[in-house]
CSV table of C-alpha atoms and ligand atoms in Angstrom, one decimal:
chain,number,residue,atom,x,y,z
O,858,MET,CA,14.2,39.6,-64.5
O,859,ALA,CA,16.0,36.3,-63.6
O,860,ASP,CA,19.2,38.1,-63.9
O,861,ILE,CA,18.2,40.8,-61.4
O,862,LYS,CA,16.9,38.3,-58.9
O,863,GLY,CA,20.3,36.3,-59.3
O,864,ILE,CA,22.3,39.6,-58.5
O,865,PHE,CA,20.2,40.1,-55.4
O,866,ARG,CA,20.5,36.7,-54.3
O,867,ARG,CA,24.3,36.8,-54.7
O,868,LEU,CA,24.4,40.0,-52.9
O,869,GLY,CA,22.3,38.6,-50.1
O,870,VAL,CA,24.7,35.6,-49.8
O,871,LYS,CA,27.6,38.1,-49.6
O,872,PHE,CA,25.9,40.1,-47.0
O,873,MET,CA,25.3,37.1,-44.8
O,874,TYR,CA,29.0,36.0,-45.0
O,875,LEU,CA,30.0,39.6,-44.1
O,876,LEU,CA,27.6,39.6,-41.1
O,877,ALA,CA,28.8,36.1,-39.9
O,878,LEU,CA,32.6,37.4,-40.1
O,879,THR,CA,31.6,40.5,-38.3
O,880,LEU,CA,30.0,38.6,-35.6
O,881,VAL,CA,33.2,36.6,-35.1
O,882,PHE,CA,35.3,39.7,-35.0
O,883,LEU,CA,32.9,41.2,-32.5
O,884,VAL,CA,33.4,38.4,-29.8
O,885,PRO,CA,36.8,39.7,-28.6
O,886,VAL,CA,35.6,43.3,-29.0
O,887,PHE,CA,32.7,42.4,-26.8
O,888,TYR,CA,34.9,41.1,-24.0
O,889,MET,CA,37.3,44.0,-24.3
O,890,MET,CA,34.5,46.4,-23.9
O,891,PHE,CA,33.2,44.6,-20.9
O,892,LYS,CA,36.1,45.7,-19.0
O,893,SER,CA,36.2,49.2,-20.4
O,894,GLY,CA,33.4,50.7,-18.2
O,895,ILE,CA,31.0,51.0,-21.0
O,896,ILE,CA,28.4,49.0,-19.1
O,897,GLU,CA,28.3,51.7,-16.4
O,898,THR,CA,28.3,54.5,-19.0
O,899,ILE,CA,25.3,53.3,-20.8
O,900,GLY,CA,23.5,51.7,-17.7
O,901,LYS,CA,23.4,55.0,-15.9
O,902,LYS,CA,21.5,56.4,-18.8
O,903,ILE,CA,18.7,53.7,-18.4
O,904,PRO,CA,16.1,54.7,-15.8
O,905,ILE,CA,16.1,51.6,-13.8
O,906,LYS,CA,16.7,51.5,-10.0
O,907,GLU,CA,17.6,48.7,-7.6
O,908,GLY,CA,14.6,47.3,-5.7
O,909,THR,CA,14.0,48.1,-2.1
O,910,PHE,CA,13.4,45.0,0.1
O,911,VAL,CA,11.8,44.9,3.4
O,912,GLU,CA,11.5,42.2,6.1
O,913,ALA,CA,7.8,41.7,6.8
O,914,ASP,CA,6.7,38.9,9.2
O,915,GLY,CA,10.2,37.3,8.8
O,916,GLU,CA,9.7,37.1,5.1
O,917,ILE,CA,11.7,39.3,2.7
O,918,LYS,CA,9.4,41.2,0.2
O,919,ILE,CA,10.0,43.9,-2.3
O,920,LYS,CA,8.5,47.3,-1.4
O,921,ARG,CA,5.6,47.6,-3.9
O,922,PRO,CA,5.4,50.8,-5.9
O,923,GLU,CA,1.9,51.8,-4.2
O,924,SER,CA,3.7,51.9,-0.8
O,925,ARG,CA,6.6,54.0,-2.0
Y,1042,MET,CA,24.9,1.7,-44.7
Y,1043,PRO,CA,26.9,4.3,-46.7
Y,1044,GLU,CA,30.2,5.5,-45.1
Y,1045,LYS,CA,29.6,8.3,-42.8
Y,1046,THR,CA,30.6,11.7,-44.1
Y,1047,LEU,CA,31.7,14.2,-41.3
Y,1048,ILE,CA,30.3,17.3,-42.7
Y,1049,ASN,CA,32.0,19.6,-40.2
Y,1050,SER,CA,35.6,18.2,-40.6
Y,1051,HIS,CA,38.3,20.3,-42.0
Y,1052,SER,CA,41.8,19.6,-43.7
Y,1053,ARG,CA,44.7,19.5,-41.4
Y,1054,LYS,CA,46.1,22.8,-42.6
Y,1055,THR,CA,42.8,24.7,-42.0
Y,1056,SER,CA,42.4,23.0,-38.6
Y,1057,VAL,CA,45.9,24.1,-37.5
Y,1058,PHE,CA,45.3,27.7,-38.8
Y,1059,LEU,CA,41.9,27.9,-36.9
Y,1060,THR,CA,43.4,26.4,-33.8
Y,1061,ALA,CA,46.4,28.8,-33.8
Y,1062,LEU,CA,44.0,31.8,-34.3
Y,1063,MET,CA,41.8,30.7,-31.5
Y,1064,ALA,CA,44.8,30.0,-29.3
Y,1065,PHE,CA,46.1,33.5,-29.9
Y,1066,LEU,CA,42.8,35.2,-29.2
Y,1067,LEU,CA,42.0,33.1,-26.1
Y,1068,ALA,CA,45.5,33.7,-24.7
Y,1069,PHE,CA,45.1,37.4,-25.3
Y,1070,LEU,CA,41.6,37.5,-23.6
Y,1071,ILE,CA,42.2,34.9,-20.8
Y,1072,LEU,CA,45.8,35.6,-19.8
Y,1073,GLY,CA,45.6,39.3,-20.5
Y,1074,GLY,CA,42.9,39.7,-17.9
Y,1075,ASN,CA,45.0,38.0,-15.2
Y,1076,ARG,CA,48.3,39.7,-15.5
Y,1077,ASP,CA,48.5,40.8,-12.0
Y,1078,ASN,CA,47.5,37.4,-10.5
Y,1079,PRO,CA,50.1,34.8,-11.3
Y,1080,ARG,CA,48.3,31.8,-9.9
Y,1081,MET,CA,45.2,32.6,-11.9
Y,1082,MET,CA,47.3,33.2,-15.0
Y,1083,ALA,CA,49.0,29.6,-14.5
Y,1084,ALA,CA,45.5,28.0,-14.0
Y,1085,GLY,CA,44.3,30.1,-17.1
Y,1086,ALA,CA,47.3,28.8,-19.2
Y,1087,VAL,CA,46.2,25.2,-18.3
Y,1088,TYR,CA,42.6,25.9,-19.4
Y,1089,LEU,CA,44.0,27.5,-22.5
Y,1090,VAL,CA,45.8,24.3,-23.5
Y,1091,PHE,CA,42.5,22.4,-23.0
Y,1092,LEU,CA,40.5,24.7,-25.1
Y,1093,THR,CA,43.2,24.6,-27.8
Y,1094,VAL,CA,43.1,20.8,-28.1
Y,1095,ILE,CA,39.3,21.0,-28.2
Y,1096,THR,CA,39.4,23.4,-30.9
Y,1097,TYR,CA,41.7,21.3,-33.0
Y,1098,LEU,CA,39.7,18.2,-32.4
Y,1099,ILE,CA,36.4,20.0,-33.3
Y,1100,PHE,CA,37.7,21.3,-36.5
Y,1101,ARG,CA,39.8,18.4,-37.6
Y,1102,THR,CA,37.5,15.6,-36.9
Y,1103,GLY,CA,34.2,17.4,-37.3
Y,1104,MET,CA,32.8,15.8,-34.3
Y,1105,VAL,CA,31.3,19.0,-33.1
Y,1106,GLY,CA,28.8,17.4,-30.7
Y,1107,LYS,CA,31.3,15.1,-29.0
Y,1108,TYR,CA,34.1,17.5,-28.3
Y,1109,ARG,CA,31.8,20.6,-27.5
Y,1110,SER,CA,30.2,18.3,-25.0
Y,1111,ILE,CA,33.5,17.7,-23.3
Y,1112,PHE,CA,34.2,21.4,-23.2
Y,1113,PHE,CA,30.5,22.2,-21.9
Y,1114,ALA,CA,30.4,19.6,-19.3
Y,1115,THR,CA,33.9,20.8,-18.0
Y,1116,TYR,CA,32.7,24.2,-17.9
Y,1117,ALA,CA,29.7,23.1,-15.8
Y,1118,VAL,CA,31.8,21.2,-13.3
Y,1119,GLY,CA,34.2,24.1,-13.1
Y,1120,PHE,CA,31.4,26.5,-12.5
Y,1121,SER,CA,30.0,24.3,-9.5
Y,1122,LEU,CA,33.4,23.7,-8.0
Y,1123,SER,CA,34.2,27.4,-8.1
Y,1124,PHE,CA,30.7,28.9,-7.2
Y,1125,ILE,CA,29.8,26.9,-4.1
Y,1126,PRO,CA,33.2,27.4,-2.3
Y,1127,MET,CA,33.1,31.1,-3.2
Y,1128,LEU,CA,29.8,31.4,-1.4
Y,1129,ILE,CA,31.2,29.6,1.6
Y,1130,GLU,CA,34.3,31.8,1.7
Y,1131,THR,CA,32.2,35.1,1.5
Y,1132,ARG,CA,29.2,34.2,3.7
Y,1133,GLY,CA,30.1,31.0,5.4
Y,1134,SER,CA,27.5,28.8,3.7
Y,1135,MET,CA,25.4,28.3,0.5
Y,1136,PHE,CA,22.4,29.9,2.2
Y,1137,LEU,CA,21.0,33.2,1.1
Y,1138,SER,CA,20.3,35.2,4.2
Y,1139,GLY,CA,17.9,38.1,4.8
Y,1140,GLU,CA,21.0,40.3,5.3
Y,1141,GLU,CA,22.3,39.5,1.8
Y,1142,ILE,CA,18.8,40.2,0.3
Y,1143,LEU,CA,18.4,43.5,2.1
Y,1144,SER,CA,21.9,44.6,1.0
Y,1145,LEU,CA,21.1,43.5,-2.5
Y,1146,SER,CA,24.1,41.0,-2.7
Y,1147,ALA,CA,22.3,38.2,-4.4
Y,1148,PRO,CA,24.2,37.4,-7.7
Y,1149,LEU,CA,21.7,37.6,-10.6
Y,1150,CYS,CA,21.7,34.9,-13.4
Y,1151,HIS,CA,20.4,35.0,-16.9
Y,1152,LEU,CA,17.4,32.8,-15.9
Y,1153,THR,CA,15.7,35.8,-14.1
Y,1154,LEU,CA,15.9,38.3,-17.1
Y,1155,PRO,CA,12.6,37.4,-18.7
Y,1156,MET,CA,10.8,37.7,-15.2
Y,1157,ILE,CA,12.4,41.0,-14.2
Y,1158,ALA,CA,12.0,42.7,-17.6
Y,1159,ILE,CA,8.4,43.9,-17.4
Y,1160,PRO,CA,8.3,45.1,-13.8
Y,1161,ALA,CA,11.5,47.0,-14.7
Y,1162,VAL,CA,10.0,48.7,-17.6
Y,1163,VAL,CA,6.6,49.4,-15.9
Y,1164,TYR,CA,7.7,50.4,-12.4
Y,1165,GLY,CA,11.4,51.3,-13.1
Y,1166,PHE,CA,12.9,49.0,-10.4
Y,1167,LEU,CA,14.4,45.5,-10.1
Y,1168,ILE,CA,12.3,42.9,-8.3
Y,1169,PHE,CA,15.4,40.8,-7.7
Y,1170,PRO,CA,17.7,41.7,-4.8
Y,1171,THR,CA,20.9,42.5,-6.7
Y,1172,LYS,CA,22.9,45.6,-7.5
Y,1173,LEU,CA,22.8,47.3,-10.8
Y,1174,PHE,CA,26.6,47.3,-11.6
Y,1175,SER,CA,28.1,44.8,-9.3
Y,1176,GLU,CA,30.2,41.9,-10.8
Y,1177,MET,CA,27.2,39.6,-11.0
Y,1178,GLY,CA,24.6,42.4,-11.0
Y,1179,PHE,CA,21.9,43.3,-13.4
Y,1180,PHE,CA,23.7,45.3,-16.2
Y,1181,PRO,CA,26.7,43.0,-16.5
Y,1182,MET,CA,24.2,40.1,-17.0
Y,1183,LEU,CA,22.1,42.1,-19.4
Y,1184,TYR,CA,25.2,42.9,-21.4
Y,1185,LEU,CA,26.3,39.3,-21.5
Y,1186,TRP,CA,22.9,38.1,-22.5
Y,1187,LEU,CA,22.8,40.7,-25.3
Y,1188,GLY,CA,26.1,39.4,-26.6
Y,1189,ALA,CA,25.0,35.8,-26.3
Y,1190,THR,CA,21.8,36.4,-28.2
Y,1191,LEU,CA,23.7,38.2,-31.0
Y,1192,PHE,CA,26.6,35.7,-31.2
Y,1193,LEU,CA,24.9,32.4,-30.4
Y,1194,GLY,CA,21.0,32.7,-30.5
Y,1195,ARG,CA,19.8,29.7,-28.7
Y,1196,GLY,CA,23.3,28.3,-29.2
Y,1197,TRP,CA,23.9,29.9,-25.8
Y,1198,CYS,CA,22.3,26.7,-24.3
Y,1199,SER,CA,25.1,24.5,-25.8
Y,1200,TRP,CA,28.1,26.9,-25.8
Y,1201,GLY,CA,27.6,29.5,-23.0
Y,1202,CYS,CA,25.2,28.6,-20.3
Y,1203,PHE,CA,27.0,27.7,-17.1
Y,1204,TYR,CA,24.0,25.6,-16.0
Y,1205,GLY,CA,23.4,23.7,-19.3
Y,1206,GLY,CA,26.4,21.6,-18.9
Y,1207,VAL,CA,25.1,20.1,-15.8
Y,1208,ASP,CA,22.4,18.0,-17.4
Y,1209,GLU,CA,24.7,17.4,-20.4
Y,1210,PHE,CA,27.2,16.1,-18.0
Y,1211,PHE,CA,24.8,13.6,-16.5
Y,1212,SER,CA,23.4,12.6,-20.0
Y,1213,LYS,CA,27.0,11.5,-20.9
Y,1214,LEU,CA,27.7,9.4,-17.8
Y,1215,LEU,CA,26.2,6.1,-19.0
Y,1216,PRO,CA,27.3,4.4,-22.2
Y,1217,LYS,CA,23.7,3.5,-23.1
Y,1218,LYS,CA,20.1,4.8,-22.8
Y,1219,ILE,CA,18.2,2.9,-20.1
Y,1220,VAL,CA,14.9,4.5,-21.0
Y,1221,SER,CA,14.2,4.7,-24.8
Y,1222,SER,CA,12.5,7.8,-26.0
Y,1223,LYS,CA,11.0,5.9,-29.1
Y,1224,ASN,CA,7.4,6.6,-27.8
Y,1225,PHE,CA,8.3,10.1,-26.4
Y,1226,ASN,CA,5.4,12.6,-26.6
Y,1227,TYR,CA,7.0,15.4,-28.6
Y,1228,THR,CA,4.1,17.8,-27.4
Y,1229,LEU,CA,6.0,18.1,-24.0
Y,1230,ARG,CA,8.6,20.1,-25.8
Y,1231,PHE,CA,6.1,23.0,-25.7
Y,1232,PHE,CA,5.9,23.0,-22.0
Y,1233,PRO,CA,8.9,25.6,-21.5
Y,1234,TYR,CA,7.0,28.2,-23.6
Y,1235,ALA,CA,3.8,27.9,-21.7
Y,1236,PHE,CA,5.8,27.9,-18.5
Y,1237,LEU,CA,7.7,31.0,-19.5
Y,1238,LEU,CA,4.4,32.8,-20.1
Y,1239,VAL,CA,3.1,31.8,-16.6
Y,1240,ILE,CA,6.2,32.8,-14.8
Y,1241,VAL,CA,6.4,36.2,-16.5
Y,1242,LEU,CA,2.8,37.1,-15.8
Y,1243,TRP,CA,3.1,35.7,-12.2
Y,1244,ALA,CA,6.3,37.5,-11.5
Y,1245,PHE,CA,4.7,40.8,-12.7
Y,1246,ILE,CA,1.6,40.4,-10.6
Y,1247,ALA,CA,3.4,39.2,-7.5
Y,1248,LEU,CA,6.5,41.5,-8.1
Y,1249,GLU,CA,8.5,38.6,-7.0
Y,1250,PRO,CA,11.2,36.5,-9.0
Y,1251,VAL,CA,8.8,33.4,-8.8
Y,1252,TYR,CA,11.0,31.1,-10.8
Y,1253,CYS,CA,13.8,31.7,-8.4
Y,1254,THR,CA,11.6,31.3,-5.3
Y,1255,TRP,CA,9.7,28.1,-6.4
Y,1256,PHE,CA,11.3,26.2,-9.3
Y,1257,CYS,CA,14.9,26.9,-10.2
Y,1258,PRO,CA,16.7,23.5,-10.1
Y,1259,PHE,CA,20.1,25.2,-10.2
Y,1260,LYS,CA,19.6,26.5,-6.6
Y,1261,ALA,CA,20.9,23.1,-5.7
Y,1262,ILE,CA,24.3,24.0,-6.9
Y,1263,THR,CA,24.4,27.7,-6.2
Y,1264,GLU,CA,22.4,29.4,-3.3
Y,1265,PHE,CA,18.9,29.2,-1.7
Y,1266,ILE,CA,17.2,30.5,1.3
Y,1267,LYS,CA,17.3,28.4,4.4
Y,1268,PRO,CA,14.0,27.0,4.9
Y,1269,THR,CA,12.4,28.3,8.2
Y,1270,ASN,CA,8.7,27.6,7.7
Y,1271,TRP,CA,6.5,25.1,6.1
Y,1272,LEU,CA,6.1,27.1,2.7
Y,1273,MET,CA,9.9,27.4,2.3
Y,1274,TRP,CA,10.1,23.7,2.9
Y,1275,VAL,CA,7.7,23.1,0.1
Y,1276,GLN,CA,9.6,25.5,-2.1
Y,1277,THR,CA,12.8,23.7,-1.3
Y,1278,GLY,CA,11.2,20.2,-1.9
Y,1279,ILE,CA,10.1,21.4,-5.4
Y,1280,PHE,CA,13.4,22.8,-6.6
Y,1281,VAL,CA,15.4,19.8,-5.2
Y,1282,SER,CA,12.9,17.3,-6.8
Y,1283,ILE,CA,13.2,19.2,-10.2
Y,1284,PHE,CA,17.0,19.1,-9.9
Y,1285,LEU,CA,17.2,15.3,-9.1
Y,1286,GLY,CA,14.5,14.4,-11.6
Y,1287,LEU,CA,15.3,16.6,-14.7
Y,1288,VAL,CA,18.9,17.5,-14.3
Y,1289,VAL,CA,20.3,14.1,-12.8
Y,1290,VAL,CA,18.1,11.0,-13.1
Y,1291,LEU,CA,16.3,11.5,-16.4
Y,1292,PRO,CA,19.4,12.8,-18.3
Y,1293,LEU,CA,21.2,9.6,-17.0
Y,1294,LEU,CA,18.4,7.3,-18.0
Y,1295,MET,CA,17.5,9.0,-21.4
Y,1296,LYS,CA,20.9,10.5,-22.5
Y,1297,ARG,CA,19.0,13.6,-23.2
Y,1298,ARG,CA,19.0,17.1,-21.7
Y,1299,THR,CA,15.6,16.9,-20.1
Y,1300,GLN,CA,15.8,20.1,-18.0
Y,1301,CYS,CA,17.0,22.3,-20.9
Y,1302,GLY,CA,14.7,20.6,-23.6
Y,1303,LEU,CA,11.5,20.3,-21.6
Y,1304,PHE,CA,11.6,22.6,-18.7
Y,1305,CYS,CA,13.9,25.7,-18.7
Y,1306,PRO,CA,11.8,28.9,-19.4
Y,1307,PHE,CA,14.8,30.8,-20.2
Y,1308,GLY,CA,15.6,28.3,-22.9
Y,1309,ALA,CA,12.3,29.0,-24.5
Y,1310,PHE,CA,12.8,32.7,-24.2
Y,1311,GLN,CA,16.2,32.4,-25.8
Y,1312,ALA,CA,14.8,30.1,-28.5
Y,1313,VAL,CA,12.4,33.0,-29.6
Y,1314,ILE,CA,14.7,36.0,-29.1
Y,1315,GLY,CA,17.6,34.0,-30.5
Y,1316,GLN,CA,16.0,34.0,-33.9
Y,1317,VAL,CA,17.9,37.3,-34.5
Y,1318,ASN,CA,21.1,35.3,-34.8
Y,1319,PRO,CA,21.7,34.4,-38.5
Y,1320,TYR,CA,22.6,30.7,-38.0
Y,1321,ARG,CA,20.4,27.9,-38.5
Y,1322,VAL,CA,20.7,24.0,-38.6
Y,1323,LYS,CA,19.3,22.7,-41.9
Y,1324,ILE,CA,18.8,19.2,-43.4
Y,1325,ASP,CA,19.6,18.5,-47.0
Y,1326,GLY,CA,16.3,16.8,-48.3
Y,1327,GLU,CA,18.3,15.2,-51.2
Y,1328,LYS,CA,20.8,13.4,-48.9
Y,1329,CYS,CA,18.4,12.6,-45.9
Y,1330,THR,CA,17.0,9.1,-46.2
Y,1331,LYS,CA,14.5,9.8,-43.2
Y,1332,CYS,CA,16.2,7.2,-41.0
Y,1333,ASN,CA,15.4,9.4,-38.0
Y,1334,THR,CA,18.8,8.7,-36.3
Y,1335,CYS,CA,18.9,12.4,-35.4
Y,1336,VAL,CA,15.5,12.5,-34.0
Y,1337,GLN,CA,16.4,9.8,-31.6
Y,1338,GLN,CA,19.6,11.6,-30.5
Y,1339,CYS,CA,18.9,15.3,-30.4
Y,1340,PRO,CA,19.7,16.1,-26.7
Y,1341,THR,CA,17.0,18.9,-26.5
Y,1342,PHE,CA,14.1,17.1,-28.5
Y,1343,SER,CA,14.5,19.8,-31.2
Y,1344,LEU,CA,14.2,17.3,-34.2
Y,1345,THR,CA,11.0,15.6,-35.0
Y,1346,GLU,CA,10.0,13.5,-38.1
Y,1347,GLU,CA,8.0,16.6,-39.2
Y,1348,ALA,CA,11.0,19.0,-38.7
Y,1349,VAL,CA,13.2,16.5,-40.8
Y,1350,SER,CA,10.8,16.4,-43.6
Y,1351,LYS,CA,10.6,20.2,-43.6
Y,1352,GLY,CA,14.4,20.3,-43.7
Y,1353,LYS,CA,15.2,22.3,-40.6
Y,1354,SER,CA,15.4,21.8,-36.8
Y,1355,CYS,CA,12.8,23.3,-34.5
Y,1356,ILE,CA,13.4,26.9,-32.9
Y,1357,SER,CA,14.5,25.2,-29.7
Y,1358,CYS,CA,17.7,24.0,-31.4
Y,1359,THR,CA,20.8,24.7,-29.3
Y,1360,ARG,CA,23.2,24.3,-32.3
Y,1361,CYS,CA,25.1,21.6,-30.3
Y,1362,GLY,CA,26.2,19.6,-33.4
Y,1363,LYS,CA,25.1,16.2,-32.2
Y,1364,CYS,CA,22.7,15.5,-35.0
Y,1365,MET,CA,25.6,16.3,-37.6
Y,1366,ASP,CA,27.9,13.8,-35.6
Y,1367,VAL,CA,25.4,11.0,-35.9
Y,1368,CYS,CA,23.7,11.6,-39.4
Y,1369,PRO,CA,25.0,8.7,-41.4
Y,1370,ARG,CA,24.7,10.7,-44.6
Y,1371,GLY,CA,26.1,14.0,-43.5
Y,1372,ALA,CA,22.8,15.6,-44.4
Y,1373,ILE,CA,22.7,18.0,-41.5
Y,1374,GLN,CA,24.6,21.3,-41.5
Y,1375,TYR,CA,25.1,24.7,-39.9
Y,1376,SER,CA,23.8,27.3,-42.4
Y,1377,LEU,CA,23.2,31.0,-42.7
Y,1378,ILE,CA,19.9,32.4,-43.5
Y,1379,GLY,CA,19.5,32.8,-47.3
Y,1380,VAL,CA,22.6,31.0,-48.1
Y,1381,PRO,CA,22.2,27.8,-50.1
Y,1382,LEU,CA,23.3,24.6,-48.4
Y,1383,ARG,CA,26.8,23.4,-49.1
Y,1384,ASN,CA,27.7,20.5,-51.1
Y,1385,SER,CA,29.9,18.5,-48.7
Y,1386,GLU,CA,31.5,16.4,-51.6
Y,1387,LYS,CA,33.3,19.7,-52.7
Y,1388,GLY,CA,36.6,20.3,-50.9
Y,1389,GLY,CA,36.5,24.1,-51.2
Y,1390,GLY,CA,40.3,24.6,-50.4
Y,1391,PHE,CA,41.7,26.6,-47.5
Y,1392,PHE,CA,39.6,29.8,-47.8
Y,1393,GLY,CA,36.5,27.8,-48.8
Y,1394,GLU,CA,36.8,25.8,-45.5
Y,1395,VAL,CA,37.6,29.0,-43.4
Y,1396,PHE,CA,34.6,30.8,-44.8
Y,1397,ARG,CA,32.1,28.1,-44.3
Y,1398,PRO,CA,29.0,28.8,-42.0
Y,1399,ASP,CA,29.9,26.0,-39.8
Y,1400,THR,CA,33.5,27.2,-39.4
Y,1401,LEU,CA,32.3,30.8,-38.6
Y,1402,PHE,CA,29.7,29.7,-36.1
Y,1403,ILE,CA,31.8,27.1,-34.3
Y,1404,PHE,CA,34.8,29.6,-34.0
Y,1405,GLY,CA,32.7,32.5,-32.6
Y,1406,ALA,CA,30.7,30.1,-30.2
Y,1407,LEU,CA,33.8,28.5,-28.9
Y,1408,LEU,CA,35.6,31.7,-28.4
Y,1409,PHE,CA,32.6,33.2,-26.6
Y,1410,GLY,CA,32.2,30.2,-24.4
Y,1411,GLY,CA,35.9,29.7,-23.8
Y,1412,VAL,CA,36.4,33.2,-22.5
Y,1413,LEU,CA,33.3,33.2,-20.4
Y,1414,SER,CA,34.1,29.9,-18.9
Y,1415,SER,CA,37.8,30.6,-18.2
Y,1416,GLY,CA,37.4,32.5,-14.9
Y,1417,MET,CA,35.2,29.7,-13.3
Y,1418,VAL,CA,37.3,26.9,-14.7
Y,1419,SER,CA,40.5,28.4,-13.7
Y,1420,THR,CA,39.4,29.1,-10.2
Y,1421,SER,CA,38.2,25.6,-9.8
Y,1422,LEU,CA,41.7,24.3,-11.0
Y,1423,LEU,CA,43.1,26.5,-8.3
Y,1424,ARG,CA,40.7,25.0,-5.7
Y,1425,ILE,CA,41.5,21.4,-6.9
Y,1426,THR,CA,45.2,22.1,-6.5
Y,1427,ASN,CA,44.7,23.6,-3.0
Y,1428,LEU,CA,42.5,20.5,-2.1
Y,1429,ALA,CA,45.4,18.3,-3.0
Y,1430,VAL,CA,48.1,20.4,-1.3
Y,1431,ASN,CA,46.3,22.0,1.7
Y,1432,GLY,CA,43.4,19.7,2.0
Y,1433,SER,CA,40.8,22.4,1.4
Y,1434,PHE,CA,38.7,23.7,-1.4
Y,1435,LEU,CA,38.6,27.0,0.2
Y,1436,LEU,CA,41.3,29.6,-0.9
Y,1437,LYS,CA,40.8,31.9,1.9
C,1343,SF4,S1,17.8,25.7,-21.3
C,1343,SF4,FE1,18.2,27.0,-19.5
C,1343,SF4,S2,19.7,25.9,-18.2
C,1343,SF4,FE2,19.6,24.9,-20.2
C,1343,SF4,S3,21.3,25.8,-21.1
C,1343,SF4,FE3,19.6,27.0,-21.8
C,1343,SF4,S4,19.4,28.7,-20.3
C,1343,SF4,FE4,20.8,27.2,-19.5
C,1344,SF4,S1,18.9,19.8,-33.9
C,1344,SF4,FE1,20.9,19.0,-33.9
C,1344,SF4,S2,22.1,20.9,-33.4
C,1344,SF4,FE2,20.0,21.3,-32.8
C,1344,SF4,S3,19.9,20.8,-30.6
C,1344,SF4,FE3,19.2,19.0,-31.9
C,1344,SF4,S4,21.1,17.8,-32.1
C,1344,SF4,FE4,21.7,19.7,-31.4
């Protein structure tokens, strides 16, 4: 039992180091993807729109959903 | 007092290797992105040299808090020196006019994300006047935040945030504290969490980015709406007071990052969400003598006596490294979840040093922050040169 626990613990430690190393490698990949247009490709699939703002009594307010 | 052990230091060979690797990656990412602009490339090269020196000093000496702080404050100064003149060039002043709001030209920053998230999900639109895909619009900022959360967790607040270095800068100006925090009421560090809850609910009900309208102290160094009625004058008074009090005066007097530790709701948000990042700051109970030096020095109030006895920093920890610099026993270290604490007396050799949790965290964090800051710092260098040669900060 103690042996099995030990094996799992060692595997867990190895996994964490692998994860940490992957994160370091992902940093440059992250920046290269930033310029690759991936943000637009994925963003366009997400159903979020820009807000519509109106000037009411000199103050700028978002057009609320009920008035759309 | 026993001789101080610098737990994050590396041998010369490992430091040279890590510095060369960092310089290579930074050169590729910073200079590669500016190939068609020779002036930006030259400024980028100067910044690259600076980052390379910082990298070597961090790894070789192990003084992570000290040298990271120089990088972070430089980043914040570079941000301010590049952002304000950029606004003046594009719109003639720091003021955000109705025209910009109606045309959705306001740059979005990460501080707005917790506020705009619920209305975006519920109603499907942004309550902030920005474009979805412009350079400083919603999706690029969301992408940046996702990366920051994954790579840094709340380490964002000491390695990536372009505002965080401002109170850090002021906290470093005086050689000694003027106001001691010995009797500091640590309950105050829960304020950002309560404040976060309030502004998220308020923004959802009012459908307005209320933190930006009323509180954000960094409007003082970015942009704000020109006050035209008494309510706007009140709002301006509030954010200017918060800026002067929490970003300038208290950091100067207490040598702590009071805005980031006691106010910023995004910091609280990042502390919670940032738990997905696998790094933690832990205290070795066998070495720690409970001298509480770290408690007195943590810039963001993330160490309390209770936290020290539990052997870990609070979730608000920004992974800045200061506690590790000052611990006389070398008892505090960066660790990975589930990985036993390291015995600092063991050398570990070249590979042992390269694959240490502190090495991996610092390398990733500095690479992330270095690239993110490069555009702003490089532009500010060009502006300073322009000021010296042509007498103006403006490039256009
Ligand atoms: S606490 Fe807020 S201002 Fe400070 S570094 Fe974090 S996000 Fe930036
Ligand atoms: S606990 Fe240590 S690493 Fe975390 S914020 Fe405080 S001084 Fe920095």
